[in-house]
Amino acid sequence: MSVVLEKKATPIRNPFEVAQRQFDIAADALQLEEGIRIKLRVPRRCLTVSVPFELDDGSWRVVQGHRVQHDVSRGPAKGGIRFHPQVTLDEVKALAAWMTWKCGVVNLPYGGAKGGIEVDPKALSMHELERMTRRYTNEIAIIIGPEKDIPAPDVYTDAQVMAWIMDTFTMRQGFASPGVVTGKPISLGGSLGRREATARGCTCAIEEACKHLGLQLQGMTVAIQGYGNAGSIAHDLLHARGAKVVAVSDSRGGIHSARGLDPKAVQAHKQNAGSVVGAPGTDRISNDELLELKVDILIPAALENQITEENAPRIRPKILAEAANGPTTPDADPILHENGVFLIPDILANAGGVTVSYFEWVQDLANYFWTEDEVNQKLETIMRRSFADVVSIAEKNHVHNRTAAYMLGIGRVAEATRLRGLYG
Ligand code: NAD
């Protein structure tokens, strides 16, 4: 008698392979025709540049940067720029593809792009960071612009970095071009509400999930991994709505308090100490332990590949809201689904950022600026509508929410691609 050993497939960790796997699952569910499928699986354009810049001691350094445009069928490419030592071209390709589907989910007239520099920005002085950002902008200036491709902040980039990009691009043009980036300082044509938009959109999606599941957000326990733009502001907003955030973390580790964490106190501690770790009245936990805490709502708001087939069986929040891009691998998805975790997938949960980036761009092009209330109301309308769209596709097609969100986003991009046809 021969025993056939089932060979376990190697788990996928490369972010671009993850993105392609997620795409394939939704493309199958949509019964997408072969031509559209092979076109949308790959990015349209990848630009890798060497970025030489001068260090403060007068020596020179060269780092590698990327800008990837995944698809521009529905409008200019849109997506953030990340400065991180683990940036790779494949990561940027994945992030660009996710931007395409995200803009499709919330129905913005954009395609997807992303940029990144393989560098540890924490090891650079402000002046070094500025010189590197300006040189990178100069190198990718051939493909960006208000009608072509509009960058924004992402991990370890912020409004100041966007100001340098805007200024560098503007100096090359010879006239002010604020629409080349979003997430800028307000005084340079930024939008009110943009800084809070990713967390506000995520909070809004969580409120919709609570309504859908018949739960009360007030009093629910929350854990947040990552304490930057998305994570720390989500702490503020959820705390203000009466939820109890019991654990948060950053790259140095996490903290826990069963009584709940006050956002003001944690943010003040991070400001002074450089990390949430050590905030008074809290216990230290690891990032891995945070993910497995018994909480009602879990918000990954840091990097990719945090929830895998290894830890997924022990991750059982009522709601998993992916503020980060790509925090869950395709092998973890069915485990979470089987365990009854209600997933708000990244391309829906964090779409508030690109939505208000779109509002910022519209305001820049019109030279007419909106109040914060107008911005927030328009954002909430889009988030609530998109949540309802995703849940209705999931129910109609008996698929989980990630596949439903992909079906919505890919479906819109596929339609545009079909109508435009192949050029040449
Ligand atoms: P950020 O740079 O403001 O913050 C990143 C946070 O993650 C920091 O607190 C950092 O310490 C923490 N971190 C880094 N490595 C970590 C690790 N290994 N474990 C735990 N924490 C770690 O970045 P951000 O803009 O808040 O982005 C966070 C996530 O949200 C990313 O996946 C990003 O793509 C996504 N996102 C951001 C926006 C936006 O508008 N900023 C929009 C959509 C999606």
PDB file of N, CA and C in Angstrom, residues 31 149 279 286 374:
ATOM      1  N   GLN A  31     -15.489  35.511 -13.022  1.00  0.00           N
ATOM      2  CA  GLN A  31     -15.333  34.839 -14.328  1.00  0.00           C
ATOM      3  C   GLN A  31     -14.781  35.822 -15.362  1.00  0.00           C
ATOM      4  N   ASP A 149       0.171  61.271 -12.131  1.00  0.00           N
ATOM      5  CA  ASP A 149       0.418  60.393 -10.987  1.00  0.00           C
ATOM      6  C   ASP A 149       0.660  61.291  -9.780  1.00  0.00           C
ATOM      7  N   ALA A 279       4.636  53.683  28.614  1.00  0.00           N
ATOM      8  CA  ALA A 279       3.620  54.668  29.023  1.00  0.00           C
ATOM      9  C   ALA A 279       3.138  54.293  30.434  1.00  0.00           C
ATOM     10  N   SER A 286       4.229  42.053  23.520  1.00  0.00           N
ATOM     11  CA  SER A 286       4.893  42.064  22.212  1.00  0.00           C
ATOM     12  C   SER A 286       3.850  42.318  21.131  1.00  0.00           C
ATOM     13  N   GLU A 374     -17.541  69.690   5.602  1.00  0.00           N
ATOM     14  CA  GLU A 374     -17.880  69.230   4.241  1.00  0.00           C
ATOM     15  C   GLU A 374     -17.042  68.005   3.877  1.00  0.00           C
TER      16      GLU A 374
END
